[in-house]
Amino acid sequence: MMKKTILTMLSTALFAGCMAGSIAVAAAGDAQLVSIETAKMEQVQPRVWLPGNVVSRMNAPISAEQTGQLLWIVDIGSEVQQGDVIARIDNRNLKLLMAQQQAQSKQSQANVEYLSKQKQRLLTLSETNNTAVSELERTEKDLLVAENEVIAKQMQVQQTQLAIEKTEIKAPFSGFISERFAHVGELISIGRPMVVLVDPNDLDITVAAPIAIAPFLQSGAKVAVKWQDQLIELPIRTWSRSGEQSSRTFSVRLAATNLALLSGTAVSVSLPKQNPAEALLVPRDALLLRQRDTFVLTVDEDLVVKKVNVSVGQGQGHWVSVSGAINAGDSVVVRGGERLQDGQSVRIDQQVIALAKLN
């Protein structure tokens, strides 16, 4: 009986030990595996965040250059290449006019040929003194007038041909049709806007910046641009050398060629406002951008994460300056933090830490 009781106690203890081990493994398994880096202090240039807009450098209303009934026009949203026809205007009257001018040109050419032969005959007669000099001079004058008439008629034909060509309105550059102002069947007049053509790839970001920051701008310097949950760096392309008196601002443009944004999108741009100063830096990958706030996740000694809201400043390569309840030397999550909650436990790969120290 005693032996049976001892065996029962040992079995219970063993089972309890196994359960404790299982619970510990499960607890460790619940912790999210993350990568961390350490915040640091460095010299950076203070920045100011300003609203900006994405615009196309090539954004133009295309107008009619001839009068007539509109026969066809491209749809909104259509992609066109440079030289493609985007609208056609009735040109039958112009073709009739050109046929009339060509007939008049042939008539003038026939007159030139007749006067040339007449001049040749008078020259032959003048050699034997059988014609008056005045008759020869009058014929030469009429021939010169007829030749100029031919040139004028030919120029009229060329002008009409050009007018016929302009009844086919062509795209001056490649892009998309963003607006349309006319419909098939309408009588179109010269200068009337037909469509708006936009190049979606050749983009700029425009910012109305305070005049006070102008001395701190450098052409080609990269600045941070934020929209929705994305943060990138783009170079300053150019800026206006004069400001608006009413708003005390001037226009700054960033090169945003081939940026995957529609023209008209609102963004935020970080521009330098002072000389360089010391600031706290965190890895750019540590920033978590949401619709209403930007934050980082710090890790304490107990491997528990804490959400810290920050304001983003100047970027330096893979690092970016921030301000908030964070200090130099704090560990911040750079990978694996997308689904972490405030107060959640984490696990840290020791190999990642070792590699970070070596680097």
Short mmCIF file of N, CA and C in Angstrom, two decimals, residues 150-306:
data_model
loop_
_atom_site.label_atom_id
_atom_site.label_comp_id
_atom_site.label_asym_id
_atom_site.label_seq_id
_atom_site.Cartn_x
_atom_site.Cartn_y
_atom_site.Cartn_z
N VAL A 150 1.50 83.53 -108.58
CA VAL A 150 1.64 82.08 -108.39
C VAL A 150 2.15 81.79 -106.99
N ILE A 151 3.17 82.55 -106.57
CA ILE A 151 3.73 82.34 -105.22
C ILE A 151 2.67 82.60 -104.16
N ALA A 152 1.88 83.68 -104.34
CA ALA A 152 0.84 84.01 -103.36
C ALA A 152 -0.23 82.93 -103.31
N LYS A 153 -0.63 82.42 -104.49
CA LYS A 153 -1.64 81.36 -104.52
C LYS A 153 -1.13 80.09 -103.85
N GLN A 154 0.13 79.76 -104.09
CA GLN A 154 0.70 78.57 -103.45
C GLN A 154 0.75 78.72 -101.93
N MET A 155 1.06 79.95 -101.46
CA MET A 155 1.07 80.18 -100.02
C MET A 155 -0.34 80.04 -99.43
N GLN A 156 -1.36 80.50 -100.17
CA GLN A 156 -2.73 80.34 -99.71
C GLN A 156 -3.12 78.87 -99.59
N VAL A 157 -2.68 78.08 -100.57
CA VAL A 157 -2.95 76.64 -100.53
C VAL A 157 -2.29 76.01 -99.30
N GLN A 158 -1.03 76.42 -99.03
CA GLN A 158 -0.32 75.87 -97.87
C GLN A 158 -1.00 76.28 -96.55
N GLN A 159 -1.49 77.53 -96.48
CA GLN A 159 -2.19 77.98 -95.28
C GLN A 159 -3.47 77.18 -95.06
N THR A 160 -4.21 76.93 -96.15
CA THR A 160 -5.43 76.16 -96.03
C THR A 160 -5.12 74.71 -95.65
N GLN A 161 -4.04 74.17 -96.21
CA GLN A 161 -3.63 72.82 -95.84
C GLN A 161 -3.30 72.73 -94.35
N LEU A 162 -2.62 73.75 -93.84
CA LEU A 162 -2.31 73.80 -92.41
C LEU A 162 -3.59 73.89 -91.58
N ALA A 163 -4.56 74.68 -92.05
CA ALA A 163 -5.83 74.80 -91.34
C ALA A 163 -6.56 73.45 -91.31
N ILE A 164 -6.48 72.71 -92.42
CA ILE A 164 -7.10 71.38 -92.47
C ILE A 164 -6.44 70.44 -91.46
N GLU A 165 -5.11 70.52 -91.39
CA GLU A 165 -4.39 69.67 -90.43
C GLU A 165 -4.78 70.00 -89.00
N LYS A 166 -5.04 71.28 -88.74
CA LYS A 166 -5.38 71.69 -87.37
C LYS A 166 -6.82 71.34 -86.98
N THR A 167 -7.61 70.86 -87.94
CA THR A 167 -8.94 70.36 -87.56
C THR A 167 -8.83 69.01 -86.86
N GLU A 168 -7.70 68.38 -86.94
CA GLU A 168 -7.39 67.21 -86.12
C GLU A 168 -6.52 67.67 -84.96
N ILE A 169 -7.10 67.78 -83.77
CA ILE A 169 -6.38 68.27 -82.60
C ILE A 169 -5.55 67.12 -82.05
N LYS A 170 -4.23 67.33 -81.93
CA LYS A 170 -3.32 66.26 -81.52
C LYS A 170 -2.69 66.56 -80.16
N ALA A 171 -2.34 65.50 -79.47
CA ALA A 171 -1.74 65.63 -78.14
C ALA A 171 -0.32 66.16 -78.25
N PRO A 172 0.00 67.28 -77.58
CA PRO A 172 1.38 67.81 -77.64
C PRO A 172 2.37 67.01 -76.81
N PHE A 173 1.87 66.18 -75.89
CA PHE A 173 2.73 65.31 -75.09
C PHE A 173 1.90 64.11 -74.64
N SER A 174 2.56 63.08 -74.15
CA SER A 174 1.87 61.86 -73.72
C SER A 174 1.25 62.08 -72.34
N GLY A 175 0.09 61.46 -72.12
CA GLY A 175 -0.55 61.60 -70.82
C GLY A 175 -1.96 61.03 -70.84
N PHE A 176 -2.78 61.51 -69.90
CA PHE A 176 -4.16 61.08 -69.75
C PHE A 176 -5.10 62.28 -69.86
N ILE A 177 -6.30 62.05 -70.39
CA ILE A 177 -7.32 63.09 -70.47
C ILE A 177 -8.03 63.17 -69.12
N SER A 178 -7.88 64.29 -68.42
CA SER A 178 -8.47 64.43 -67.09
C SER A 178 -9.81 65.16 -67.11
N GLU A 179 -10.03 66.03 -68.12
CA GLU A 179 -11.30 66.76 -68.23
C GLU A 179 -11.66 66.91 -69.69
N ARG A 180 -12.95 67.07 -69.97
CA ARG A 180 -13.44 67.30 -71.33
C ARG A 180 -14.51 68.38 -71.29
N PHE A 181 -14.42 69.36 -72.21
CA PHE A 181 -15.30 70.52 -72.17
C PHE A 181 -16.24 70.62 -73.36
N ALA A 182 -16.17 69.69 -74.31
CA ALA A 182 -16.99 69.78 -75.52
C ALA A 182 -17.58 68.41 -75.82
N HIS A 183 -18.67 68.43 -76.63
CA HIS A 183 -19.37 67.20 -76.99
C HIS A 183 -19.56 67.15 -78.50
N VAL A 184 -19.67 65.94 -79.01
CA VAL A 184 -19.85 65.74 -80.44
C VAL A 184 -21.11 66.47 -80.91
N GLY A 185 -20.99 67.17 -82.05
CA GLY A 185 -22.11 67.91 -82.62
C GLY A 185 -22.08 69.39 -82.33
N GLU A 186 -21.29 69.82 -81.34
CA GLU A 186 -21.22 71.24 -81.00
C GLU A 186 -20.43 72.02 -82.06
N LEU A 187 -20.78 73.28 -82.23
CA LEU A 187 -20.03 74.18 -83.11
C LEU A 187 -18.87 74.75 -82.29
N ILE A 188 -17.67 74.45 -82.70
CA ILE A 188 -16.47 74.83 -81.96
C ILE A 188 -15.88 76.09 -82.57
N SER A 189 -15.46 77.01 -81.71
CA SER A 189 -14.80 78.24 -82.17
C SER A 189 -13.32 78.19 -81.84
N ILE A 190 -12.56 79.01 -82.52
CA ILE A 190 -11.11 79.05 -82.32
C ILE A 190 -10.80 79.49 -80.88
N GLY A 191 -9.92 78.76 -80.22
CA GLY A 191 -9.51 79.10 -78.86
C GLY A 191 -10.34 78.45 -77.78
N ARG A 192 -11.38 77.73 -78.15
CA ARG A 192 -12.21 77.09 -77.11
C ARG A 192 -11.48 75.88 -76.53
N PRO A 193 -11.37 75.78 -75.19
CA PRO A 193 -10.74 74.60 -74.58
C PRO A 193 -11.55 73.35 -74.87
N MET A 194 -10.85 72.28 -75.24
CA MET A 194 -11.50 71.02 -75.58
C MET A 194 -11.33 69.99 -74.46
N VAL A 195 -10.08 69.77 -74.04
CA VAL A 195 -9.79 68.79 -72.99
C VAL A 195 -8.63 69.32 -72.15
N VAL A 196 -8.40 68.67 -71.01
CA VAL A 196 -7.20 68.92 -70.21
C VAL A 196 -6.35 67.65 -70.27
N LEU A 197 -5.10 67.81 -70.69
CA LEU A 197 -4.17 66.70 -70.82
C LEU A 197 -3.15 66.77 -69.70
N VAL A 198 -2.98 65.67 -68.97
CA VAL A 198 -2.09 65.62 -67.81
C VAL A 198 -1.11 64.47 -67.97
N ASP A 199 0.17 64.75 -67.71
CA ASP A 199 1.19 63.70 -67.65
C ASP A 199 1.27 63.21 -66.21
N PRO A 200 0.86 61.95 -65.92
CA PRO A 200 0.83 61.49 -64.52
C PRO A 200 2.19 61.08 -63.97
N ASN A 201 3.21 61.05 -64.81
CA ASN A 201 4.53 60.60 -64.37
C ASN A 201 5.48 61.75 -64.05
N ASP A 202 5.37 62.84 -64.79
CA ASP A 202 6.26 63.99 -64.59
C ASP A 202 5.66 64.89 -63.51
N LEU A 203 5.91 64.54 -62.24
CA LEU A 203 5.22 65.18 -61.13
C LEU A 203 6.14 66.08 -60.31
N ASP A 204 5.53 67.05 -59.66
CA ASP A 204 6.17 67.90 -58.66
C ASP A 204 5.29 67.90 -57.42
N ILE A 205 5.89 68.23 -56.28
CA ILE A 205 5.14 68.54 -55.08
C ILE A 205 5.37 70.01 -54.78
N THR A 206 4.30 70.77 -54.72
CA THR A 206 4.40 72.21 -54.47
C THR A 206 4.07 72.51 -53.02
N VAL A 207 4.84 73.43 -52.43
CA VAL A 207 4.65 73.82 -51.04
C VAL A 207 4.69 75.35 -50.96
N ALA A 208 3.72 75.93 -50.28
CA ALA A 208 3.74 77.36 -49.98
C ALA A 208 4.49 77.54 -48.67
N ALA A 209 5.77 77.90 -48.75
CA ALA A 209 6.64 77.94 -47.57
C ALA A 209 6.82 79.38 -47.08
N PRO A 210 7.00 79.56 -45.77
CA PRO A 210 7.27 80.91 -45.24
C PRO A 210 8.57 81.48 -45.81
N ILE A 211 8.55 82.76 -46.11
CA ILE A 211 9.73 83.39 -46.70
C ILE A 211 10.93 83.27 -45.76
N ALA A 212 10.70 83.17 -44.46
CA ALA A 212 11.80 83.13 -43.48
C ALA A 212 12.70 81.92 -43.64
N ILE A 213 12.21 80.83 -44.25
CA ILE A 213 13.04 79.62 -44.35
C ILE A 213 13.85 79.59 -45.65
N ALA A 214 13.67 80.58 -46.52
CA ALA A 214 14.37 80.59 -47.81
C ALA A 214 15.89 80.45 -47.69
N PRO A 215 16.56 81.09 -46.72
CA PRO A 215 18.03 80.97 -46.64
C PRO A 215 18.53 79.55 -46.34
N PHE A 216 17.66 78.68 -45.85
CA PHE A 216 18.08 77.35 -45.44
C PHE A 216 17.85 76.28 -46.50
N LEU A 217 17.28 76.68 -47.67
CA LEU A 217 17.01 75.72 -48.73
C LEU A 217 18.25 75.53 -49.60
N GLN A 218 18.42 74.29 -50.06
CA GLN A 218 19.51 73.96 -50.97
C GLN A 218 18.95 73.12 -52.11
N SER A 219 19.26 73.50 -53.34
CA SER A 219 18.77 72.75 -54.50
C SER A 219 19.35 71.34 -54.48
N GLY A 220 18.48 70.35 -54.63
CA GLY A 220 18.90 68.95 -54.64
C GLY A 220 18.89 68.29 -53.27
N ALA A 221 18.79 69.08 -52.19
CA ALA A 221 18.75 68.50 -50.83
C ALA A 221 17.46 67.71 -50.66
N LYS A 222 17.57 66.54 -50.04
CA LYS A 222 16.41 65.67 -49.85
C LYS A 222 15.68 66.04 -48.57
N VAL A 223 14.36 66.03 -48.65
CA VAL A 223 13.50 66.33 -47.51
C VAL A 223 12.45 65.23 -47.37
N ALA A 224 11.90 65.09 -46.16
CA ALA A 224 10.91 64.05 -45.90
C ALA A 224 9.54 64.47 -46.41
N VAL A 225 8.83 63.50 -46.99
CA VAL A 225 7.46 63.70 -47.48
C VAL A 225 6.60 62.59 -46.91
N LYS A 226 5.44 62.95 -46.33
CA LYS A 226 4.58 61.97 -45.68
C LYS A 226 3.17 62.09 -46.22
N TRP A 227 2.54 60.94 -46.51
CA TRP A 227 1.13 60.88 -46.82
C TRP A 227 0.61 59.51 -46.40
N GLN A 228 -0.57 59.52 -45.78
CA GLN A 228 -1.19 58.31 -45.25
C GLN A 228 -0.19 57.58 -44.34
N ASP A 229 0.21 56.35 -44.72
CA ASP A 229 1.13 55.58 -43.88
C ASP A 229 2.50 55.44 -44.53
N GLN A 230 2.87 56.37 -45.41
CA GLN A 230 4.16 56.29 -46.10
C GLN A 230 5.01 57.51 -45.80
N LEU A 231 6.33 57.28 -45.74
CA LEU A 231 7.29 58.35 -45.50
C LEU A 231 8.49 58.11 -46.40
N ILE A 232 8.78 59.06 -47.30
CA ILE A 232 9.91 58.94 -48.21
C ILE A 232 10.68 60.25 -48.24
N GLU A 233 11.83 60.24 -48.93
CA GLU A 233 12.63 61.45 -49.12
C GLU A 233 12.66 61.81 -50.59
N LEU A 234 12.47 63.10 -50.88
CA LEU A 234 12.50 63.60 -52.25
C LEU A 234 13.37 64.84 -52.31
N PRO A 235 14.04 65.08 -53.46
CA PRO A 235 14.93 66.25 -53.57
C PRO A 235 14.17 67.54 -53.87
N ILE A 236 14.70 68.65 -53.35
CA ILE A 236 14.16 69.97 -53.70
C ILE A 236 14.62 70.28 -55.13
N ARG A 237 13.65 70.52 -56.03
CA ARG A 237 13.99 70.77 -57.43
C ARG A 237 14.26 72.25 -57.68
N THR A 238 13.38 73.10 -57.20
CA THR A 238 13.54 74.54 -57.41
C THR A 238 12.59 75.28 -56.48
N TRP A 239 12.75 76.59 -56.41
CA TRP A 239 11.81 77.41 -55.64
C TRP A 239 11.77 78.81 -56.23
N SER A 240 10.67 79.49 -55.97
CA SER A 240 10.47 80.84 -56.49
C SER A 240 11.42 81.81 -55.79
N ARG A 241 11.97 82.75 -56.55
CA ARG A 241 12.88 83.75 -55.99
C ARG A 241 12.15 85.01 -55.53
N SER A 242 10.83 84.96 -55.56
CA SER A 242 10.03 86.07 -55.04
C SER A 242 8.84 85.49 -54.30
N GLY A 243 8.34 86.22 -53.31
CA GLY A 243 7.24 85.73 -52.49
C GLY A 243 5.96 86.51 -52.71
N GLU A 244 4.88 85.98 -52.12
CA GLU A 244 3.58 86.64 -52.16
C GLU A 244 3.47 87.61 -50.97
N GLN A 245 3.18 88.86 -51.27
CA GLN A 245 3.10 89.86 -50.20
C GLN A 245 1.94 89.59 -49.25
N SER A 246 0.83 89.09 -49.77
CA SER A 246 -0.34 88.88 -48.92
C SER A 246 -0.14 87.75 -47.91
N SER A 247 0.50 86.66 -48.33
CA SER A 247 0.66 85.49 -47.45
C SER A 247 2.07 85.37 -46.88
N ARG A 248 3.00 86.16 -47.38
CA ARG A 248 4.40 86.07 -46.94
C ARG A 248 4.96 84.66 -47.15
N THR A 249 4.60 84.06 -48.28
CA THR A 249 5.10 82.72 -48.62
C THR A 249 5.68 82.73 -50.03
N PHE A 250 6.45 81.70 -50.34
CA PHE A 250 6.98 81.51 -51.69
C PHE A 250 6.84 80.04 -52.05
N SER A 251 6.86 79.74 -53.33
CA SER A 251 6.60 78.39 -53.81
C SER A 251 7.88 77.56 -53.87
N VAL A 252 7.83 76.37 -53.26
CA VAL A 252 8.93 75.41 -53.30
C VAL A 252 8.44 74.16 -54.05
N ARG A 253 9.27 73.62 -54.92
CA ARG A 253 8.89 72.44 -55.70
C ARG A 253 9.87 71.30 -55.45
N LEU A 254 9.32 70.12 -55.17
CA LEU A 254 10.11 68.89 -55.01
C LEU A 254 9.91 68.03 -56.25
N ALA A 255 10.97 67.37 -56.69
CA ALA A 255 10.88 66.45 -57.82
C ALA A 255 10.23 65.16 -57.36
N ALA A 256 9.11 64.81 -57.98
CA ALA A 256 8.38 63.59 -57.59
C ALA A 256 8.07 62.75 -58.81
N THR A 257 8.99 62.72 -59.78
CA THR A 257 8.78 61.97 -61.02
C THR A 257 8.52 60.51 -60.73
N ASN A 258 7.48 59.97 -61.41
CA ASN A 258 7.09 58.55 -61.30
C ASN A 258 6.64 58.15 -59.90
N LEU A 259 6.29 59.12 -59.06
CA LEU A 259 5.75 58.80 -57.75
C LEU A 259 4.33 58.25 -57.93
N ALA A 260 4.02 57.17 -57.22
CA ALA A 260 2.73 56.50 -57.38
C ALA A 260 1.62 57.26 -56.66
N LEU A 261 1.38 58.50 -57.09
CA LEU A 261 0.33 59.34 -56.51
C LEU A 261 -0.39 60.07 -57.63
N LEU A 262 -1.66 60.34 -57.42
CA LEU A 262 -2.43 61.10 -58.38
C LEU A 262 -2.18 62.60 -58.19
N SER A 263 -2.17 63.32 -59.31
CA SER A 263 -2.07 64.77 -59.23
C SER A 263 -3.24 65.30 -58.42
N GLY A 264 -2.95 66.18 -57.45
CA GLY A 264 -3.97 66.71 -56.57
C GLY A 264 -3.94 66.11 -55.18
N THR A 265 -3.11 65.06 -54.98
CA THR A 265 -3.02 64.43 -53.66
C THR A 265 -2.37 65.39 -52.66
N ALA A 266 -2.91 65.42 -51.45
CA ALA A 266 -2.35 66.26 -50.39
C ALA A 266 -1.28 65.47 -49.63
N VAL A 267 -0.14 66.11 -49.36
CA VAL A 267 0.96 65.49 -48.61
C VAL A 267 1.48 66.49 -47.59
N SER A 268 2.37 66.01 -46.72
CA SER A 268 3.06 66.89 -45.78
C SER A 268 4.55 66.84 -46.08
N VAL A 269 5.20 67.99 -46.05
CA VAL A 269 6.61 68.10 -46.43
C VAL A 269 7.39 68.73 -45.28
N SER A 270 8.54 68.15 -44.96
CA SER A 270 9.41 68.68 -43.91
C SER A 270 10.52 69.51 -44.54
N LEU A 271 10.53 70.82 -44.28
CA LEU A 271 11.53 71.73 -44.84
C LEU A 271 12.39 72.32 -43.73
N PRO A 272 13.68 72.58 -44.00
CA PRO A 272 14.57 73.15 -42.97
C PRO A 272 14.14 74.56 -42.60
N LYS A 273 14.19 74.87 -41.29
CA LYS A 273 13.79 76.20 -40.84
C LYS A 273 14.88 76.90 -40.03
N GLN A 274 15.95 76.17 -39.65
CA GLN A 274 17.04 76.76 -38.88
C GLN A 274 18.35 76.09 -39.27
N ASN A 275 19.43 76.56 -38.65
CA ASN A 275 20.72 75.92 -38.84
C ASN A 275 20.76 74.59 -38.08
N PRO A 276 21.69 73.69 -38.42
CA PRO A 276 21.75 72.38 -37.77
C PRO A 276 21.90 72.48 -36.26
N ALA A 277 21.25 71.51 -35.56
CA ALA A 277 21.32 71.43 -34.09
C ALA A 277 21.25 69.96 -33.69
N GLU A 278 21.59 69.67 -32.43
CA GLU A 278 21.57 68.29 -31.94
C GLU A 278 20.14 67.81 -31.77
N ALA A 279 19.88 66.54 -32.19
CA ALA A 279 18.52 65.99 -32.10
C ALA A 279 18.60 64.49 -31.87
N LEU A 280 17.49 63.93 -31.42
CA LEU A 280 17.38 62.50 -31.16
C LEU A 280 16.99 61.78 -32.45
N LEU A 281 17.73 60.73 -32.77
CA LEU A 281 17.49 59.97 -34.00
C LEU A 281 17.05 58.55 -33.68
N VAL A 282 16.11 58.04 -34.48
CA VAL A 282 15.72 56.63 -34.42
C VAL A 282 15.76 56.09 -35.84
N PRO A 283 15.90 54.78 -36.02
CA PRO A 283 15.86 54.21 -37.37
C PRO A 283 14.52 54.52 -38.05
N ARG A 284 14.57 54.78 -39.33
CA ARG A 284 13.34 55.09 -40.06
C ARG A 284 12.35 53.93 -39.98
N ASP A 285 12.87 52.68 -39.92
CA ASP A 285 11.99 51.51 -39.85
C ASP A 285 11.26 51.43 -38.51
N ALA A 286 11.69 52.20 -37.52
CA ALA A 286 11.02 52.17 -36.22
C ALA A 286 9.72 52.97 -36.22
N LEU A 287 9.55 53.85 -37.21
CA LEU A 287 8.34 54.68 -37.26
C LEU A 287 7.14 53.86 -37.72
N LEU A 288 6.06 53.98 -37.01
CA LEU A 288 4.79 53.36 -37.38
C LEU A 288 3.80 54.48 -37.66
N LEU A 289 3.39 54.59 -38.92
CA LEU A 289 2.53 55.68 -39.36
C LEU A 289 1.09 55.19 -39.46
N ARG A 290 0.21 55.91 -38.83
CA ARG A 290 -1.22 55.63 -38.92
C ARG A 290 -1.93 56.89 -39.42
N GLN A 291 -3.23 56.76 -39.62
CA GLN A 291 -3.98 57.86 -40.22
C GLN A 291 -3.91 59.12 -39.36
N ARG A 292 -3.92 58.96 -38.01
CA ARG A 292 -3.99 60.13 -37.13
C ARG A 292 -2.74 60.38 -36.32
N ASP A 293 -1.83 59.44 -36.23
CA ASP A 293 -0.63 59.66 -35.42
C ASP A 293 0.55 58.87 -35.94
N THR A 294 1.73 59.24 -35.45
CA THR A 294 2.97 58.55 -35.77
C THR A 294 3.63 58.20 -34.44
N PHE A 295 4.10 56.96 -34.31
CA PHE A 295 4.65 56.53 -33.02
C PHE A 295 5.76 55.50 -33.23
N VAL A 296 6.51 55.24 -32.14
CA VAL A 296 7.50 54.17 -32.09
C VAL A 296 7.15 53.29 -30.90
N LEU A 297 7.71 52.08 -30.89
CA LEU A 297 7.53 51.15 -29.77
C LEU A 297 8.87 50.97 -29.08
N THR A 298 8.94 51.37 -27.82
CA THR A 298 10.17 51.17 -27.05
C THR A 298 10.06 49.87 -26.27
N VAL A 299 11.23 49.28 -25.93
CA VAL A 299 11.29 48.02 -25.19
C VAL A 299 12.05 48.27 -23.89
N ASP A 300 11.43 47.94 -22.74
CA ASP A 300 12.09 48.16 -21.45
C ASP A 300 12.88 46.93 -21.03
N GLU A 301 13.44 46.96 -19.81
CA GLU A 301 14.28 45.87 -19.33
C GLU A 301 13.51 44.57 -19.15
N ASP A 302 12.19 44.66 -18.95
CA ASP A 302 11.36 43.47 -18.79
C ASP A 302 10.82 42.96 -20.12
N LEU A 303 11.36 43.49 -21.21
CA LEU A 303 10.96 43.09 -22.57
C LEU A 303 9.46 43.34 -22.80
N VAL A 304 8.99 44.49 -22.36
CA VAL A 304 7.61 44.92 -22.56
C VAL A 304 7.65 46.18 -23.42
N VAL A 305 6.78 46.23 -24.41
CA VAL A 305 6.80 47.37 -25.33
C VAL A 305 5.88 48.47 -24.83
N LYS A 306 6.24 49.70 -25.19
CA LYS A 306 5.44 50.86 -24.84
C LYS A 306 5.30 51.74 -26.07
#
